[in-house]
PDB file of C-alpha atoms in Angstrom:
ATOM      1  CA  MET D   1     -22.699   4.799   6.809  1.00 53.00           C
ATOM      2  CA  PRO D   2     -23.204   7.592   4.252  1.00 63.00           C
ATOM      3  CA  ALA D   3     -23.668   6.624   0.616  1.00 73.00           C
ATOM      4  CA  ASP D   4     -20.571   6.404  -1.561  1.00 89.00           C
ATOM      5  CA  GLN D   5     -19.901   9.294  -3.908  1.00 95.00           C
ATOM      6  CA  ILE D   6     -18.093   8.284  -7.098  1.00 97.00           C
ATOM      7  CA  HIS D   7     -16.022  10.940  -8.865  1.00 97.00           C
ATOM      8  CA  ARG D   8     -14.415  10.552 -12.283  1.00 98.00           C
ATOM      9  CA  PHE D   9     -11.648  12.764 -13.609  1.00 98.00           C
ATOM     10  CA  VAL D  10      -9.193  12.876 -16.517  1.00 98.00           C
ATOM     11  CA  HIS D  11      -5.517  13.789 -16.316  1.00 98.00           C
ATOM     12  CA  SER D  12      -3.269  13.948 -19.402  1.00 98.00           C
ATOM     13  CA  GLY D  13      -5.777  11.899 -21.379  1.00 98.00           C
ATOM     14  CA  PHE D  14      -6.244   9.101 -18.835  1.00 98.00           C
ATOM     15  CA  GLY D  15      -9.443   8.662 -16.872  1.00 98.00           C
ATOM     16  CA  TYR D  16      -9.339   7.771 -13.188  1.00 98.00           C
ATOM     17  CA  ARG D  17     -11.847   7.723 -10.354  1.00 98.00           C
ATOM     18  CA  CYS D  18     -12.322   7.776  -6.605  1.00 98.00           C
ATOM     19  CA  ARG D  19     -14.940   6.745  -4.076  1.00 97.00           C
ATOM     20  CA  VAL D  20     -15.680   9.159  -1.230  1.00 98.00           C
ATOM     21  CA  VAL D  21     -17.433   8.206   2.006  1.00 97.00           C
ATOM     22  CA  GLU D  22     -18.043  11.574   3.618  1.00 96.00           C
ATOM     23  CA  ASN D  23     -18.003  12.137   7.361  1.00 96.00           C
ATOM     24  CA  PRO D  24     -19.770  15.430   8.184  1.00 95.00           C
ATOM     25  CA  ALA D  25     -18.128  15.689  11.627  1.00 96.00           C
ATOM     26  CA  PRO D  26     -14.629  14.188  11.346  1.00 97.00           C
ATOM     27  CA  PHE D  27     -12.003  14.337  14.051  1.00 95.00           C
ATOM     28  CA  THR D  28      -9.014  13.752  11.780  1.00 98.00           C
ATOM     29  CA  GLU D  29      -8.080  14.657   8.215  1.00 98.00           C
ATOM     30  CA  PRO D  30      -9.533  12.611   5.315  1.00 98.00           C
ATOM     31  CA  ILE D  31      -8.023   9.149   4.907  1.00 98.00           C
ATOM     32  CA  VAL D  32      -6.980   8.507   1.306  1.00 98.00           C
ATOM     33  CA  VAL D  33      -6.321   4.878   0.353  1.00 98.00           C
ATOM     34  CA  ILE D  34      -4.133   3.920  -2.634  1.00 97.00           C
ATOM     35  CA  GLY D  35      -4.166   0.139  -3.000  1.00 93.00           C
ATOM     36  CA  GLY D  36      -1.801  -2.410  -4.459  1.00 90.00           C
ATOM     37  CA  ALA D  37      -1.166  -3.312  -8.083  1.00 87.00           C
ATOM     38  CA  PHE D  38      -4.119  -5.681  -8.497  1.00 87.00           C
ATOM     39  CA  GLN D  39      -6.575  -3.973  -6.173  1.00 92.00           C
ATOM     40  CA  ASN D  40      -9.312  -1.423  -6.700  1.00 94.00           C
ATOM     41  CA  MET D  41     -11.137   1.257  -4.747  1.00 95.00           C
ATOM     42  CA  TYR D  42     -13.343  -1.370  -3.078  1.00 95.00           C
ATOM     43  CA  SER D  43     -10.505  -3.621  -1.904  1.00 94.00           C
ATOM     44  CA  TYR D  44     -10.270  -2.053   1.568  1.00 95.00           C
ATOM     45  CA  ARG D  45     -13.984  -1.686   2.174  1.00 94.00           C
ATOM     46  CA  ARG D  46     -14.055  -4.178   5.037  1.00 93.00           C
ATOM     47  CA  LEU D  47     -11.301  -2.260   6.832  1.00 96.00           C
ATOM     48  CA  GLU D  48     -12.787   1.185   6.469  1.00 96.00           C
ATOM     49  CA  GLY D  49     -15.822   1.069   8.802  1.00 95.00           C
ATOM     50  CA  PRO D  50     -13.877   2.327  11.843  1.00 97.00           C
ATOM     51  CA  TRP D  51     -12.044   4.861   9.680  1.00 97.00           C
ATOM     52  CA  ALA D  52     -15.324   6.278   8.366  1.00 96.00           C
ATOM     53  CA  GLU D  53     -16.434   6.965  11.951  1.00 96.00           C
ATOM     54  CA  ALA D  54     -13.406   9.224  12.392  1.00 97.00           C
ATOM     55  CA  ALA D  55     -12.881  10.793   8.966  1.00 98.00           C
ATOM     56  CA  THR D  56     -13.971  11.142   5.389  1.00 98.00           C
ATOM     57  CA  VAL D  57     -12.553   8.137   3.519  1.00 98.00           C
ATOM     58  CA  VAL D  58     -11.377   8.311  -0.106  1.00 98.00           C
ATOM     59  CA  SER D  59     -10.418   5.204  -2.092  1.00 98.00           C
ATOM     60  CA  VAL D  60      -8.727   5.718  -5.442  1.00 98.00           C
ATOM     61  CA  ASP D  61      -8.455   3.935  -8.777  1.00 98.00           C
ATOM     62  CA  LEU D  62      -5.461   5.545 -10.475  1.00 98.00           C
ATOM     63  CA  PRO D  63      -4.949   4.844 -14.199  1.00 98.00           C
ATOM     64  CA  GLY D  64      -4.171   1.164 -14.675  1.00 96.00           C
ATOM     65  CA  SER D  65      -6.143   0.110 -11.580  1.00 95.00           C
ATOM     66  CA  GLY D  66      -9.716  -1.023 -11.017  1.00 93.00           C
ATOM     67  CA  GLY D  67     -12.223   0.819 -13.189  1.00 93.00           C
ATOM     68  CA  ALA D  68      -9.802   3.539 -14.324  1.00 97.00           C
ATOM     69  CA  ASP D  69      -8.376   3.667 -17.843  1.00 97.00           C
ATOM     70  CA  ALA D  70      -5.648   1.211 -18.778  1.00 96.00           C
ATOM     71  CA  LEU D  71      -2.128   2.630 -18.478  1.00 97.00           C
ATOM     72  CA  PRO D  72       0.738   1.360 -20.653  1.00 97.00           C
ATOM     73  CA  ALA D  73       3.821   0.168 -18.778  1.00 95.00           C
ATOM     74  CA  ALA D  74       5.839   2.994 -20.379  1.00 96.00           C
ATOM     75  CA  TYR D  75       4.144   5.345 -17.918  1.00 97.00           C
ATOM     76  CA  GLY D  76       6.001   5.029 -14.639  1.00 97.00           C
ATOM     77  CA  PHE D  77       5.145   5.793 -11.040  1.00 98.00           C
ATOM     78  CA  ASP D  78       6.077   9.461 -11.511  1.00 97.00           C
ATOM     79  CA  PHE D  79       3.080   9.850 -13.801  1.00 98.00           C
ATOM     80  CA  LEU D  80       0.814   8.243 -11.205  1.00 98.00           C
ATOM     81  CA  THR D  81       2.136  10.697  -8.612  1.00 98.00           C
ATOM     82  CA  ASP D  82       1.082  13.533 -10.899  1.00 98.00           C
ATOM     83  CA  VAL D  83      -2.399  12.005 -11.202  1.00 98.00           C
ATOM     84  CA  LEU D  84      -2.700  11.691  -7.422  1.00 98.00           C
ATOM     85  CA  ALA D  85      -1.642  15.330  -6.988  1.00 98.00           C
ATOM     86  CA  ASP D  86      -4.281  16.274  -9.557  1.00 98.00           C
ATOM     87  CA  LEU D  87      -6.923  14.389  -7.560  1.00 98.00           C
ATOM     88  CA  LEU D  88      -5.995  16.020  -4.256  1.00 98.00           C
ATOM     89  CA  ASP D  89      -6.077  19.448  -5.885  1.00 97.00           C
ATOM     90  CA  ARG D  90      -9.539  18.727  -7.301  1.00 97.00           C
ATOM     91  CA  LEU D  91     -10.957  17.403  -4.026  1.00 97.00           C
ATOM     92  CA  ALA D  92      -9.540  20.439  -2.184  1.00 95.00           C
ATOM     93  CA  PHE D  93      -9.490  18.737   1.213  1.00 95.00           C
ATOM     94  CA  GLY D  94      -6.299  20.436   2.272  1.00 95.00           C
ATOM     95  CA  ARG D  95      -4.041  18.004   4.126  1.00 97.00           C
ATOM     96  CA  VAL D  96      -4.947  14.312   4.140  1.00 98.00           C
ATOM     97  CA  ASN D  97      -3.845  11.054   5.740  1.00 98.00           C
ATOM     98  CA  LEU D  98      -2.331   8.873   3.021  1.00 98.00           C
ATOM     99  CA  TYR D  99      -2.279   5.073   3.186  1.00 98.00           C
ATOM    100  CA  ALA D 100      -0.224   3.469   0.400  1.00 98.00           C
ATOM    101  CA  VAL D 101       0.009  -0.275  -0.162  1.00 97.00           C
ATOM    102  CA  SER D 102       3.041  -1.891  -1.865  1.00 96.00           C
ATOM    103  CA  TYR D 103       2.710  -0.829  -5.536  1.00 96.00           C
ATOM    104  CA  ALA D 104       1.376   2.547  -4.374  1.00 97.00           C
ATOM    105  CA  VAL D 105       4.361   3.324  -2.129  1.00 98.00           C
ATOM    106  CA  PRO D 106       6.491   4.915  -4.919  1.00 98.00           C
ATOM    107  CA  VAL D 107       3.466   7.014  -5.947  1.00 98.00           C
ATOM    108  CA  VAL D 108       2.791   8.391  -2.493  1.00 98.00           C
ATOM    109  CA  TYR D 109       6.441   8.708  -1.425  1.00 98.00           C
ATOM    110  CA  ARG D 110       7.206  11.064  -4.297  1.00 98.00           C
ATOM    111  CA  LEU D 111       4.015  13.009  -3.632  1.00 98.00           C
ATOM    112  CA  ALA D 112       5.115  13.529  -0.019  1.00 98.00           C
ATOM    113  CA  GLN D 113       8.495  14.785  -1.261  1.00 97.00           C
ATOM    114  CA  GLU D 114       7.139  17.150  -3.902  1.00 97.00           C
ATOM    115  CA  HIS D 115       3.774  18.187  -2.447  1.00 96.00           C
ATOM    116  CA  PRO D 116       4.136  17.975   1.351  1.00 96.00           C
ATOM    117  CA  ARG D 117       1.345  20.531   1.768  1.00 95.00           C
ATOM    118  CA  HIS D 118      -1.102  17.731   0.930  1.00 96.00           C
ATOM    119  CA  VAL D 119       0.074  15.302   3.617  1.00 98.00           C
ATOM    120  CA  ALA D 120      -0.916  15.288   7.303  1.00 98.00           C
ATOM    121  CA  ARG D 121       0.301  11.731   8.020  1.00 98.00           C
ATOM    122  CA  LEU D 122       1.747   8.964   5.895  1.00 98.00           C
ATOM    123  CA  ALA D 123       1.345   5.190   6.248  1.00 98.00           C
ATOM    124  CA  LEU D 124       3.418   2.960   3.967  1.00 98.00           C
ATOM    125  CA  MET D 125       2.723  -0.776   3.891  1.00 98.00           C
ATOM    126  CA  GLY D 126       5.090  -3.100   2.041  1.00 97.00           C
ATOM    127  CA  ALA D 127       7.725  -0.480   1.253  1.00 98.00           C
ATOM    128  CA  ALA D 128      11.157  -1.146  -0.243  1.00 97.00           C
ATOM    129  CA  PRO D 129      13.839   1.249  -1.505  1.00 97.00           C
ATOM    130  CA  ILE D 130      14.052  -1.050  -4.550  1.00 95.00           C
ATOM    131  CA  TYR D 131      12.863  -4.597  -5.174  1.00 93.00           C
ATOM    132  CA  PRO D 132      15.466  -7.297  -4.482  1.00 91.00           C
ATOM    133  CA  PRO D 133      16.496  -9.798  -7.199  1.00 93.00           C
ATOM    134  CA  GLU D 134      14.562 -12.676  -5.633  1.00 92.00           C
ATOM    135  CA  GLY D 135      11.400 -10.567  -5.547  1.00 93.00           C
ATOM    136  CA  LEU D 136      11.863  -9.487  -9.144  1.00 95.00           C
ATOM    137  CA  LYS D 137      12.253 -13.135 -10.152  1.00 97.00           C
ATOM    138  CA  GLY D 138       8.776 -13.880  -8.812  1.00 96.00           C
ATOM    139  CA  LEU D 139       7.316 -10.838 -10.542  1.00 97.00           C
ATOM    140  CA  GLU D 140       8.958 -11.850 -13.833  1.00 97.00           C
ATOM    141  CA  ALA D 141       7.292 -15.269 -13.527  1.00 97.00           C
ATOM    142  CA  MET D 142       3.939 -13.554 -13.056  1.00 97.00           C
ATOM    143  CA  ALA D 143       4.578 -11.365 -16.112  1.00 97.00           C
ATOM    144  CA  GLU D 144       5.492 -14.380 -18.235  1.00 98.00           C
ATOM    145  CA  ALA D 145       2.237 -16.123 -17.345  1.00 97.00           C
ATOM    146  CA  LEU D 146       0.294 -12.984 -18.220  1.00 97.00           C
ATOM    147  CA  ALA D 147       2.099 -12.566 -21.528  1.00 97.00           C
ATOM    148  CA  SER D 148       1.136 -16.107 -22.509  1.00 96.00           C
ATOM    149  CA  GLY D 149      -2.481 -15.719 -21.400  1.00 96.00           C
ATOM    150  CA  ASP D 150      -2.106 -18.416 -18.716  1.00 97.00           C
ATOM    151  CA  ALA D 151      -4.548 -17.334 -15.979  1.00 97.00           C
ATOM    152  CA  ASP D 152      -4.045 -20.460 -13.857  1.00 97.00           C
ATOM    153  CA  GLY D 153      -0.270 -20.102 -14.079  1.00 97.00           C
ATOM    154  CA  TYR D 154      -0.582 -16.439 -13.164  1.00 97.00           C
ATOM    155  CA  ALA D 155      -2.599 -17.387 -10.093  1.00 97.00           C
ATOM    156  CA  ARG D 156      -0.001 -19.922  -8.969  1.00 97.00           C
ATOM    157  CA  ARG D 157       2.881 -17.537  -9.548  1.00 97.00           C
ATOM    158  CA  SER D 158       1.058 -14.757  -7.671  1.00 97.00           C
ATOM    159  CA  VAL D 159       0.616 -16.940  -4.606  1.00 97.00           C
ATOM    160  CA  GLU D 160       4.290 -17.930  -4.752  1.00 96.00           C
ATOM    161  CA  ALA D 161       5.483 -14.332  -5.146  1.00 96.00           C
ATOM    162  CA  LEU D 162       3.188 -12.605  -2.658  1.00 96.00           C
ATOM    163  CA  MET D 163       2.772 -15.140   0.146  1.00 97.00           C
ATOM    164  CA  ALA D 164       5.326 -16.570   2.563  1.00 96.00           C
ATOM    165  CA  PRO D 165       6.565 -20.178   2.230  1.00 94.00           C
ATOM    166  CA  ALA D 166       4.394 -22.815   3.876  1.00 92.00           C
ATOM    167  CA  GLY D 167       6.682 -23.264   6.873  1.00 90.00           C
ATOM    168  CA  ARG D 168       6.071 -19.766   8.224  1.00 96.00           C
ATOM    169  CA  PRO D 169       3.093 -19.084  10.521  1.00 96.00           C
ATOM    170  CA  VAL D 170       0.591 -16.892   8.670  1.00 97.00           C
ATOM    171  CA  ARG D 171      -2.930 -16.187   9.914  1.00 97.00           C
ATOM    172  CA  ASN D 172      -5.792 -17.323   7.683  1.00 97.00           C
ATOM    173  CA  ARG D 173      -3.316 -18.717   5.167  1.00 97.00           C
ATOM    174  CA  ALA D 174      -5.700 -21.193   3.532  1.00 97.00           C
ATOM    175  CA  ALA D 175      -8.509 -18.663   3.064  1.00 97.00           C
ATOM    176  CA  VAL D 176      -6.201 -15.938   1.740  1.00 97.00           C
ATOM    177  CA  THR D 177      -4.490 -18.395  -0.627  1.00 97.00           C
ATOM    178  CA  ARG D 178      -7.868 -19.409  -2.056  1.00 97.00           C
ATOM    179  CA  LEU D 179      -8.977 -15.792  -2.389  1.00 96.00           C
ATOM    180  CA  LEU D 180      -5.780 -14.655  -4.095  1.00 96.00           C
ATOM    181  CA  ALA D 181      -5.685 -17.639  -6.467  1.00 97.00           C
ATOM    182  CA  ARG D 182      -9.362 -17.228  -7.338  1.00 97.00           C
ATOM    183  CA  ASP D 183      -9.067 -13.512  -8.094  1.00 95.00           C
ATOM    184  CA  MET D 184      -5.924 -13.876 -10.177  1.00 96.00           C
ATOM    185  CA  ALA D 185      -7.243 -16.874 -12.137  1.00 96.00           C
ATOM    186  CA  ALA D 186     -10.453 -14.963 -12.943  1.00 95.00           C
ATOM    187  CA  ILE D 187      -8.805 -12.375 -15.189  1.00 94.00           C
ATOM    188  CA  GLN D 188      -9.749 -12.495 -18.835  1.00 92.00           C
ATOM    189  CA  GLY D 189      -9.748 -10.352 -21.974  1.00 94.00           C
ATOM    190  CA  ASP D 190      -8.242  -6.924 -21.407  1.00 93.00           C
ATOM    191  CA  GLY D 191      -7.380  -7.935 -17.844  1.00 94.00           C
ATOM    192  CA  PHE D 192      -4.237  -9.637 -19.130  1.00 96.00           C
ATOM    193  CA  PRO D 193      -2.609  -6.516 -20.633  1.00 96.00           C
ATOM    194  CA  ARG D 194      -3.735  -4.380 -17.673  1.00 95.00           C
ATOM    195  CA  HIS D 195      -2.155  -6.711 -15.117  1.00 96.00           C
ATOM    196  CA  TYR D 196       0.902  -7.161 -17.326  1.00 97.00           C
ATOM    197  CA  ALA D 197       1.439  -3.389 -17.552  1.00 97.00           C
ATOM    198  CA  SER D 198       1.192  -3.005 -13.760  1.00 96.00           C
ATOM    199  CA  THR D 199       3.609  -5.881 -13.204  1.00 97.00           C
ATOM    200  CA  ARG D 200       6.103  -4.492 -15.715  1.00 97.00           C
ATOM    201  CA  ARG D 201       5.841  -1.069 -14.060  1.00 97.00           C
ATOM    202  CA  VAL D 202       7.044  -2.637 -10.809  1.00 96.00           C
ATOM    203  CA  ILE D 203       9.778  -4.687 -12.489  1.00 96.00           C
ATOM    204  CA  ASP D 204      11.116  -1.644 -14.376  1.00 96.00           C
ATOM    205  CA  TRP D 205      11.001   0.669 -11.343  1.00 96.00           C
ATOM    206  CA  GLN D 206      14.393   2.185 -10.472  1.00 95.00           C
ATOM    207  CA  GLY D 207      13.736   2.669  -6.773  1.00 97.00           C
ATOM    208  CA  LEU D 208      12.643   5.420  -4.408  1.00 97.00           C
ATOM    209  CA  PRO D 209      14.014   8.884  -5.155  1.00 95.00           C
ATOM    210  CA  ALA D 210      16.918  10.127  -3.061  1.00 94.00           C
ATOM    211  CA  GLY D 211      16.483  12.728  -0.372  1.00 94.00           C
ATOM    212  CA  GLY D 212      14.224  10.989   2.124  1.00 95.00           C
ATOM    213  CA  LEU D 213      11.328  12.683   3.888  1.00 97.00           C
ATOM    214  CA  ALA D 214      11.060  15.056   6.819  1.00 96.00           C
ATOM    215  CA  GLY D 215       8.312  16.887   8.658  1.00 96.00           C
ATOM    216  CA  ILE D 216       5.559  14.307   8.010  1.00 98.00           C
ATOM    217  CA  PRO D 217       4.550  11.782  10.709  1.00 98.00           C
ATOM    218  CA  THR D 218       5.113   8.424   9.026  1.00 98.00           C
ATOM    219  CA  LEU D 219       4.372   4.788   9.825  1.00 98.00           C
ATOM    220  CA  CYS D 220       6.148   2.053   7.837  1.00 98.00           C
ATOM    221  CA  PHE D 221       4.997  -1.532   8.329  1.00 98.00           C
ATOM    222  CA  THR D 222       4.581  -4.900   6.675  1.00 98.00           C
ATOM    223  CA  GLY D 223       4.140  -8.523   7.690  1.00 98.00           C
ATOM    224  CA  GLU D 224       6.860 -10.153   9.766  1.00 98.00           C
ATOM    225  CA  HIS D 225       7.125 -12.939   7.147  1.00 98.00           C
ATOM    226  CA  ASP D 226       6.980 -10.701   4.051  1.00 97.00           C
ATOM    227  CA  THR D 227       9.297 -12.227   1.429  1.00 95.00           C
ATOM    228  CA  LEU D 228       8.650  -9.663  -1.340  1.00 96.00           C
ATOM    229  CA  THR D 229       9.243  -6.393   0.520  1.00 96.00           C
ATOM    230  CA  ARG D 230      11.221  -7.970   3.342  1.00 97.00           C
ATOM    231  CA  PRO D 231      11.261  -6.374   6.812  1.00 97.00           C
ATOM    232  CA  ASP D 232      14.869  -5.216   6.382  1.00 97.00           C
ATOM    233  CA  LEU D 233      13.862  -3.342   3.229  1.00 97.00           C
ATOM    234  CA  GLY D 234      10.976  -1.608   4.976  1.00 98.00           C
ATOM    235  CA  ARG D 235      13.304  -0.710   7.816  1.00 98.00           C
ATOM    236  CA  ASP D 236      15.694   0.854   5.277  1.00 97.00           C
ATOM    237  CA  VAL D 237      12.865   3.012   3.926  1.00 98.00           C
ATOM    238  CA  ALA D 238      11.914   4.095   7.446  1.00 98.00           C
ATOM    239  CA  ALA D 239      15.548   4.988   8.183  1.00 97.00           C
ATOM    240  CA  GLY D 240      15.368   7.653   5.468  1.00 97.00           C
ATOM    241  CA  ILE D 241      12.210   9.258   6.895  1.00 98.00           C
ATOM    242  CA  GLU D 242      12.794  11.613   9.796  1.00 96.00           C
ATOM    243  CA  ASP D 243      11.440  10.181  13.071  1.00 95.00           C
ATOM    244  CA  SER D 244       9.272   7.575  11.335  1.00 98.00           C
ATOM    245  CA  VAL D 245       7.894   4.547  13.175  1.00 98.00           C
ATOM    246  CA  PHE D 246       8.628   1.046  11.881  1.00 98.00           C
ATOM    247  CA  THR D 247       6.898  -2.147  12.963  1.00 98.00           C
ATOM    248  CA  LEU D 248       5.742  -5.551  11.718  1.00 98.00           C
ATOM    249  CA  VAL D 249       2.355  -7.234  11.903  1.00 98.00           C
ATOM    250  CA  ARG D 250       2.828 -10.622  13.530  1.00 98.00           C
ATOM    251  CA  GLU D 251       1.843 -13.812  11.690  1.00 98.00           C
ATOM    252  CA  THR D 252       1.399 -12.122   8.300  1.00 98.00           C
ATOM    253  CA  ASP D 253       3.404 -11.785   5.077  1.00 98.00           C
ATOM    254  CA  HIS D 254       3.017  -9.299   2.194  1.00 97.00           C
ATOM    255  CA  LEU D 255      -0.778  -9.345   2.635  1.00 97.00           C
ATOM    256  CA  PRO D 256      -1.485  -8.326   6.249  1.00 98.00           C
ATOM    257  CA  ALA D 257      -4.624  -6.405   5.262  1.00 97.00           C
ATOM    258  CA  LEU D 258      -6.118  -9.723   4.096  1.00 97.00           C
ATOM    259  CA  GLU D 259      -4.664 -11.984   6.759  1.00 98.00           C
ATOM    260  CA  ARG D 260      -5.398  -9.752   9.777  1.00 98.00           C
ATOM    261  CA  HIS D 261      -7.725  -7.078   8.444  1.00 97.00           C
ATOM    262  CA  ARG D 262      -9.232  -6.051  11.789  1.00 98.00           C
ATOM    263  CA  GLU D 263      -5.800  -5.515  13.287  1.00 98.00           C
ATOM    264  CA  VAL D 264      -4.537  -3.509  10.315  1.00 98.00           C
ATOM    265  CA  SER D 265      -7.689  -1.388  10.411  1.00 98.00           C
ATOM    266  CA  GLU D 266      -7.126  -0.647  14.092  1.00 98.00           C
ATOM    267  CA  LEU D 267      -3.434   0.108  13.567  1.00 98.00           C
ATOM    268  CA  LEU D 268      -4.172   2.683  10.881  1.00 98.00           C
ATOM    269  CA  LEU D 269      -7.049   4.263  12.781  1.00 98.00           C
ATOM    270  CA  ARG D 270      -4.809   4.722  15.812  1.00 98.00           C
ATOM    271  CA  PHE D 271      -1.994   6.175  13.742  1.00 98.00           C
ATOM    272  CA  PHE D 272      -4.211   8.606  11.843  1.00 98.00           C
ATOM    273  CA  THR D 273      -5.811   9.802  15.094  1.00 98.00           C
ATOM    274  CA  ASP D 274      -2.557  10.150  17.064  1.00 98.00           C
ATOM    275  CA  GLN D 275      -3.299   7.331  19.496  1.00 97.00           C
ATOM    276  CA  PRO D 276      -0.495   5.170  20.948  1.00 97.00           C
ATOM    277  CA  LEU D 277       0.573   2.089  19.006  1.00 98.00           C
ATOM    278  CA  ASP D 278       2.809   0.457  21.588  1.00 95.00           C
ATOM    279  CA  THR D 279      -0.071  -1.337  23.330  1.00 96.00           C
ATOM    280  CA  LEU D 280      -1.062  -3.309  20.213  1.00 98.00           C
ATOM    281  CA  ASP D 281      -0.017  -6.902  20.904  1.00 97.00           C
ATOM    282  CA  PHE D 282      -0.152  -7.937  17.243  1.00 98.00           C
ATOM    283  CA  LEU D 283       2.828  -5.693  16.431  1.00 98.00           C
ATOM    284  CA  THR D 284       6.525  -6.228  16.966  1.00 98.00           C
ATOM    285  CA  PRO D 285       8.205  -3.579  19.192  1.00 98.00           C
ATOM    286  CA  LEU D 286       8.098  -0.134  17.638  1.00 98.00           C
ATOM    287  CA  GLU D 287      11.356   1.101  16.126  1.00 97.00           C
ATOM    288  CA  ARG D 288      12.680   4.540  15.137  1.00 96.00           C
ATOM    289  CA  PRO D 289      15.256   3.601  12.465  1.00 96.00           C
ATOM    290  CA  SER D 290      16.105   7.202  11.536  1.00 93.00           C
ATOM    291  CA  ARG D 291      17.453   7.706  15.061  1.00 84.00           C
ATOM    292  CA  ALA D 292      19.856   4.754  14.886  1.00 76.00           C
ATOM    293  CA  PRO D 293      23.540   5.780  15.213  1.00 67.00           C
ATOM    294  CA  ARG D 294      25.492   5.475  11.997  1.00 53.00           C
ATOM    295  CA  GLY D 295      27.380   2.216  11.734  1.00 48.00           C
ATOM    296  CA  VAL D 296      24.907   0.381  13.989  1.00 42.00           C
ATOM    297  CA  ALA D 297      22.588  -2.127  12.350  1.00 41.00           C
ATOM    298  CA  VAL D 298      19.051  -0.795  12.547  1.00 41.00           C
ATOM    299  CA  GLY D 299      16.859  -3.059  14.633  1.00 40.00           C
ATOM    300  CA  ALA D 300      19.824  -4.596  16.466  1.00 35.00           C
ATOM    301  CA  ALA D 301      19.608  -4.747  20.263  1.00 32.00           C
ATOM    302  CA  PRO D 302      22.082  -2.566  22.190  1.00 30.00           C
ATOM    303  CA  ALA D 303      25.061  -4.351  23.733  1.00 30.00           C
ATOM    304  CA  GLY D 304      24.192  -6.134  26.954  1.00 31.00           C
ATOM    305  CA  HIS D 305      20.553  -6.830  26.049  1.00 26.00           C
TER     306      HIS D 305
END
């Protein structure tokens, strides 16, 4: 695999960076990865091997994430969209495949609305039109632990908020629980205000902008047992995106890229290279929520079936 190239830029006074794994002979547009709230540009490294064989891969630390500058909570997702647009202009790749995870969904969704020239395909994992009260309650508990400097409490609250209850079948639950708890409990020093700002940014978010999306092939997915961005919420997002595909990764929750990383890697590679998804046995049946007749519950079986 080619050596990583690290690029650092500044937008409106805030430094950010990206990691580029260049493919000199790609057969799809560059794959740009924007991770979740507490991830960095190395978080998806173990998924990206197959992607790098097909495309140039770009992983991003926007302000507030990873090794980028800290970003106060007063700066919302709209600002992060502007930073991402700045990055894509600087890299000058033309159209790219965008993969946005949870926290990054509002960033990328607005970019697709306002700068569609940048987007070849769009994959949204853990999307919601707005976070439900029960999800916000868990995030508030995480924020309270951060505000008090309680790393162990933050770790416990993170597991409770991001993972499904024990009674639901989740692949690699024990290993992922240990990993998540370890990483969250390890924060110290300026990690507390950084994580707090990201958490507050999610809590204060007012939801996806109106207007939906059209003209961009889009995949929306999450885990079938996701309790933070529940499947019905992801389906609602997909319903507002013209001809989008919606599906769930079996035996996972809000963290399918940790619980079934090989499967998620394959799913995204297939989507970004226009291969069929309906033969993947780890997915629930593919849905097209935007085609559902008005007044019919999306995802409901037709009468007689």
